[in-house]
């Protein structure tokens, strides 16, 4: 399915520009290094936090471990910040990943809706399964709130779909404007 979607997109935008691909790959390398550092630092922070909670008898301190800055939040912030910086760096140059948004004349809303729909479907599946399994560990499968988990997954998926659509359209517009600006500068 993904290959079919990519083939449709590649037919829509035409052949790739090797300069653009090389520039994107340079940015991808920076992103990969940043994410690796963030993950390693967060893992170490989480282990240090658990050790400190164990050393100081977390229960006797009233559960300070749970009120400290959680490592999951640090990881989430790090990923969001690095991916945002990556996206902004690409759009500043008129590029958006390998999708080459700025190279098409009209905003491909159908393609964006398909990508957003796939992301939303994955969110429904992941949230429903993870929430249900987490609850089942405490109350067994008979006590799991199936309908509530599905409703929460649908709400999250709706937010992801809307956010993806808005984000992709805004990225397209920004990348297109930046590419026009770069082309105008090159013509002068």
mmCIF file of C-alpha atoms in Angstrom:
data_model
loop_
_atom_site.group_PDB
_atom_site.id
_atom_site.type_symbol
_atom_site.label_atom_id
_atom_site.label_comp_id
_atom_site.label_asym_id
_atom_site.label_seq_id
_atom_site.Cartn_x
_atom_site.Cartn_y
_atom_site.Cartn_z
ATOM 1 C CA UNK A 1 0.000 0.000 0.000
ATOM 2 C CA UNK A 2 2.792 2.415 0.933
ATOM 3 C CA UNK A 3 4.675 1.665 -2.301
ATOM 4 C CA UNK A 4 1.514 2.313 -4.318
ATOM 5 C CA UNK A 5 1.015 5.625 -2.528
ATOM 6 C CA UNK A 6 4.644 6.643 -3.148
ATOM 7 C CA UNK A 7 4.416 5.626 -6.822
ATOM 8 C CA UNK A 8 1.310 7.806 -7.154
ATOM 9 C CA UNK A 9 3.133 10.711 -5.527
ATOM 10 C CA UNK A 10 6.265 10.285 -7.672
ATOM 11 C CA UNK A 11 4.143 10.214 -10.826
ATOM 12 C CA UNK A 12 2.456 13.421 -9.648
ATOM 13 C CA UNK A 13 5.662 15.401 -8.999
ATOM 14 C CA UNK A 14 7.916 13.928 -11.668
ATOM 15 C CA UNK A 15 11.640 13.089 -11.502
ATOM 16 C CA UNK A 16 13.784 13.974 -8.487
ATOM 17 C CA UNK A 17 16.345 16.758 -8.463
ATOM 18 C CA UNK A 18 19.622 15.268 -7.203
ATOM 19 C CA UNK A 19 20.715 18.554 -5.577
ATOM 20 C CA UNK A 20 17.541 18.626 -3.514
ATOM 21 C CA UNK A 21 17.919 14.979 -2.492
ATOM 22 C CA UNK A 22 21.529 15.603 -1.401
ATOM 23 C CA UNK A 23 20.492 18.630 0.677
ATOM 24 C CA UNK A 24 17.637 16.697 2.289
ATOM 25 C CA UNK A 25 19.966 13.820 3.134
ATOM 26 C CA UNK A 26 22.354 16.245 4.823
ATOM 27 C CA UNK A 27 19.490 17.471 7.023
ATOM 28 C CA UNK A 28 18.348 13.892 7.721
ATOM 29 C CA UNK A 29 21.845 13.044 8.968
ATOM 30 C CA UNK A 30 21.725 15.978 11.396
ATOM 31 C CA UNK A 31 18.270 14.938 12.609
ATOM 32 C CA UNK A 32 19.374 11.340 13.175
ATOM 33 C CA UNK A 33 22.359 12.477 15.243
ATOM 34 C CA UNK A 34 20.214 14.866 17.298
ATOM 35 C CA UNK A 35 17.603 12.181 17.984
ATOM 36 C CA UNK A 36 20.298 9.695 18.997
ATOM 37 C CA UNK A 37 21.761 12.151 21.502
ATOM 38 C CA UNK A 38 18.297 12.963 22.869
ATOM 39 C CA UNK A 39 17.357 9.303 23.307
ATOM 40 C CA UNK A 40 20.651 8.412 25.005
ATOM 41 C CA UNK A 41 20.516 11.431 27.325
ATOM 42 C CA UNK A 42 16.893 10.685 28.220
ATOM 43 C CA UNK A 43 17.647 7.033 28.927
ATOM 44 C CA UNK A 44 20.470 8.042 31.248
ATOM 45 C CA UNK A 45 18.276 10.648 32.968
ATOM 46 C CA UNK A 46 15.525 8.055 33.502
ATOM 47 C CA UNK A 47 17.956 5.552 34.992
ATOM 48 C CA UNK A 48 19.486 8.224 37.233
ATOM 49 C CA UNK A 49 16.029 9.284 38.387
ATOM 50 C CA UNK A 50 15.083 5.683 39.246
ATOM 51 C CA UNK A 51 18.358 5.158 41.105
ATOM 52 C CA UNK A 52 17.837 8.353 43.086
ATOM 53 C CA UNK A 53 14.282 7.294 43.929
ATOM 54 C CA UNK A 54 15.622 3.941 45.139
ATOM 55 C CA UNK A 55 18.494 5.490 47.120
ATOM 56 C CA UNK A 56 16.283 7.904 48.973
ATOM 57 C CA UNK A 57 13.407 5.444 49.511
ATOM 58 C CA UNK A 58 10.853 7.051 47.225
ATOM 59 C CA UNK A 59 7.883 5.718 49.184
ATOM 60 C CA UNK A 60 9.128 7.331 52.407
ATOM 61 C CA UNK A 61 9.513 10.650 50.567
ATOM 62 C CA UNK A 62 5.915 10.608 49.409
ATOM 63 C CA UNK A 63 6.530 9.460 45.814
ATOM 64 C CA UNK A 64 8.822 12.304 44.715
ATOM 65 C CA UNK A 65 9.912 10.169 41.742
ATOM 66 C CA UNK A 66 6.499 10.560 40.208
ATOM 67 C CA UNK A 67 6.420 14.316 40.792
ATOM 68 C CA UNK A 68 9.908 14.873 39.303
ATOM 69 C CA UNK A 69 10.306 15.832 35.656
ATOM 70 C CA UNK A 70 9.546 12.470 34.029
ATOM 71 C CA UNK A 71 12.021 11.079 31.482
ATOM 72 C CA UNK A 72 9.172 10.424 29.060
ATOM 73 C CA UNK A 73 8.417 14.155 29.025
ATOM 74 C CA UNK A 74 12.080 14.954 28.375
ATOM 75 C CA UNK A 75 12.131 12.475 25.499
ATOM 76 C CA UNK A 76 8.912 13.854 24.042
ATOM 77 C CA UNK A 77 10.127 17.445 24.241
ATOM 78 C CA UNK A 78 13.458 16.518 22.697
ATOM 79 C CA UNK A 79 11.844 14.716 19.780
ATOM 80 C CA UNK A 80 9.342 17.529 19.153
ATOM 81 C CA UNK A 81 12.033 20.225 19.295
ATOM 82 C CA UNK A 82 14.474 18.377 17.028
ATOM 83 C CA UNK A 83 11.811 17.408 14.464
ATOM 84 C CA UNK A 84 10.462 20.967 14.440
ATOM 85 C CA UNK A 85 13.961 22.356 13.890
ATOM 86 C CA UNK A 86 14.486 19.808 11.102
ATOM 87 C CA UNK A 87 11.230 20.760 9.387
ATOM 88 C CA UNK A 88 11.940 24.472 9.687
ATOM 89 C CA UNK A 89 15.417 24.011 8.218
ATOM 90 C CA UNK A 90 13.964 22.194 5.205
ATOM 91 C CA UNK A 91 11.130 24.645 4.632
ATOM 92 C CA UNK A 92 13.528 27.581 4.891
ATOM 93 C CA UNK A 93 15.248 26.163 1.836
ATOM 94 C CA UNK A 94 11.977 25.436 0.057
ATOM 95 C CA UNK A 95 12.205 21.709 0.755
ATOM 96 C CA UNK A 96 10.050 19.304 2.718
ATOM 97 C CA UNK A 97 11.612 15.862 3.052
ATOM 98 C CA UNK A 98 11.504 13.641 -0.047
ATOM 99 C CA UNK A 99 7.941 14.649 -0.841
ATOM 100 C CA UNK A 100 9.117 17.721 -2.771
ATOM 101 C CA UNK A 101 5.982 19.667 -1.816
ATOM 102 C CA UNK A 102 7.227 22.901 -3.295
ATOM 103 C CA UNK A 103 7.743 21.376 -6.731
ATOM 104 C CA UNK A 104 4.055 20.846 -7.471
ATOM 105 C CA UNK A 105 1.849 23.655 -8.738
ATOM 106 C CA UNK A 106 -1.257 22.913 -6.675
ATOM 107 C CA UNK A 107 -1.612 21.802 -3.079
ATOM 108 C CA UNK A 108 -2.070 17.989 -3.172
ATOM 109 C CA UNK A 109 -4.835 17.829 -0.570
ATOM 110 C CA UNK A 110 -5.880 14.312 -1.603
ATOM 111 C CA UNK A 111 -2.387 12.996 -0.939
ATOM 112 C CA UNK A 112 -2.236 14.924 2.333
ATOM 113 C CA UNK A 113 -5.614 13.487 3.376
ATOM 114 C CA UNK A 114 -4.395 9.967 2.601
ATOM 115 C CA UNK A 115 -1.211 10.463 4.658
ATOM 116 C CA UNK A 116 -3.198 12.029 7.499
ATOM 117 C CA UNK A 117 -5.719 9.181 7.366
ATOM 118 C CA UNK A 118 -2.960 6.574 7.591
ATOM 119 C CA UNK A 119 -1.456 8.402 10.584
ATOM 120 C CA UNK A 120 -4.885 8.599 12.244
ATOM 121 C CA UNK A 121 -5.554 4.893 11.664
ATOM 122 C CA UNK A 122 -2.201 3.999 13.216
ATOM 123 C CA UNK A 123 -3.003 6.213 16.211
ATOM 124 C CA UNK A 124 -6.382 4.483 16.729
ATOM 125 C CA UNK A 125 -4.737 1.078 16.623
ATOM 126 C CA UNK A 126 -1.763 1.958 18.848
ATOM 127 C CA UNK A 127 -3.689 3.917 21.490
ATOM 128 C CA UNK A 128 -6.449 1.303 21.747
ATOM 129 C CA UNK A 129 -4.040 -1.636 22.039
ATOM 130 C CA UNK A 130 -1.598 0.037 24.458
ATOM 131 C CA UNK A 131 -4.320 1.421 26.749
ATOM 132 C CA UNK A 132 -6.156 -1.899 26.799
ATOM 133 C CA UNK A 133 -3.001 -3.894 27.539
ATOM 134 C CA UNK A 134 -1.966 -1.471 30.283
ATOM 135 C CA UNK A 135 -5.369 -1.771 31.957
ATOM 136 C CA UNK A 136 -5.403 -5.558 31.538
ATOM 137 C CA UNK A 137 -2.222 -5.841 33.598
ATOM 138 C CA UNK A 138 -4.092 -4.462 36.618
ATOM 139 C CA UNK A 139 -7.683 -5.670 36.218
ATOM 140 C CA UNK A 140 -7.507 -8.480 33.648
ATOM 141 C CA UNK A 141 -9.134 -8.372 30.236
ATOM 142 C CA UNK A 142 -12.607 -8.626 31.748
ATOM 143 C CA UNK A 143 -12.165 -5.283 33.528
ATOM 144 C CA UNK A 144 -10.759 -3.314 30.605
ATOM 145 C CA UNK A 145 -12.755 -0.254 29.527
ATOM 146 C CA UNK A 146 -12.933 -1.238 25.846
ATOM 147 C CA UNK A 147 -15.391 1.434 24.719
ATOM 148 C CA UNK A 148 -13.624 4.203 26.626
ATOM 149 C CA UNK A 149 -10.274 3.167 25.141
ATOM 150 C CA UNK A 150 -11.736 3.147 21.644
ATOM 151 C CA UNK A 151 -13.369 6.553 22.187
ATOM 152 C CA UNK A 152 -10.077 7.995 23.455
ATOM 153 C CA UNK A 153 -8.240 6.520 20.456
ATOM 154 C CA UNK A 154 -10.760 8.051 18.043
ATOM 155 C CA UNK A 155 -10.442 11.471 19.708
ATOM 156 C CA UNK A 156 -6.628 11.298 19.487
ATOM 157 C CA UNK A 157 -6.832 10.130 15.869
ATOM 158 C CA UNK A 158 -9.157 13.000 14.975
ATOM 159 C CA UNK A 159 -6.724 15.484 16.491
ATOM 160 C CA UNK A 160 -3.824 13.841 14.626
ATOM 161 C CA UNK A 161 -5.733 13.884 11.318
ATOM 162 C CA UNK A 162 -6.647 17.565 11.645
ATOM 163 C CA UNK A 163 -3.160 18.485 12.853
ATOM 164 C CA UNK A 164 -1.494 16.587 10.013
ATOM 165 C CA UNK A 165 -3.726 18.162 7.383
ATOM 166 C CA UNK A 166 -3.169 21.680 8.702
ATOM 167 C CA UNK A 167 0.558 21.069 9.140
ATOM 168 C CA UNK A 168 1.049 19.606 5.670
ATOM 169 C CA UNK A 169 -0.894 22.403 3.964
ATOM 170 C CA UNK A 170 1.052 25.045 5.908
ATOM 171 C CA UNK A 171 4.347 23.331 5.089
ATOM 172 C CA UNK A 172 3.384 23.199 1.423
ATOM 173 C CA UNK A 173 2.572 26.905 1.375
ATOM 174 C CA UNK A 174 5.745 27.870 3.219
ATOM 175 C CA UNK A 175 7.965 25.622 1.105
ATOM 176 C CA UNK A 176 6.347 26.928 -2.083
ATOM 177 C CA UNK A 177 6.852 30.560 -1.015
ATOM 178 C CA UNK A 178 10.478 29.904 -0.067
ATOM 179 C CA UNK A 179 11.152 28.123 -3.336
ATOM 180 C CA UNK A 180 9.690 31.057 -5.286
ATOM 181 C CA UNK A 181 11.882 33.440 -3.270
ATOM 182 C CA UNK A 182 14.988 31.348 -3.991
ATOM 183 C CA UNK A 183 14.122 31.143 -7.700
ATOM 184 C CA UNK A 184 13.651 34.943 -7.805
ATOM 185 C CA UNK A 185 17.041 35.457 -6.145
ATOM 186 C CA UNK A 186 18.705 33.122 -8.645
ATOM 187 C CA UNK A 187 17.141 34.978 -11.575
ATOM 188 C CA UNK A 188 18.567 38.305 -10.385
#
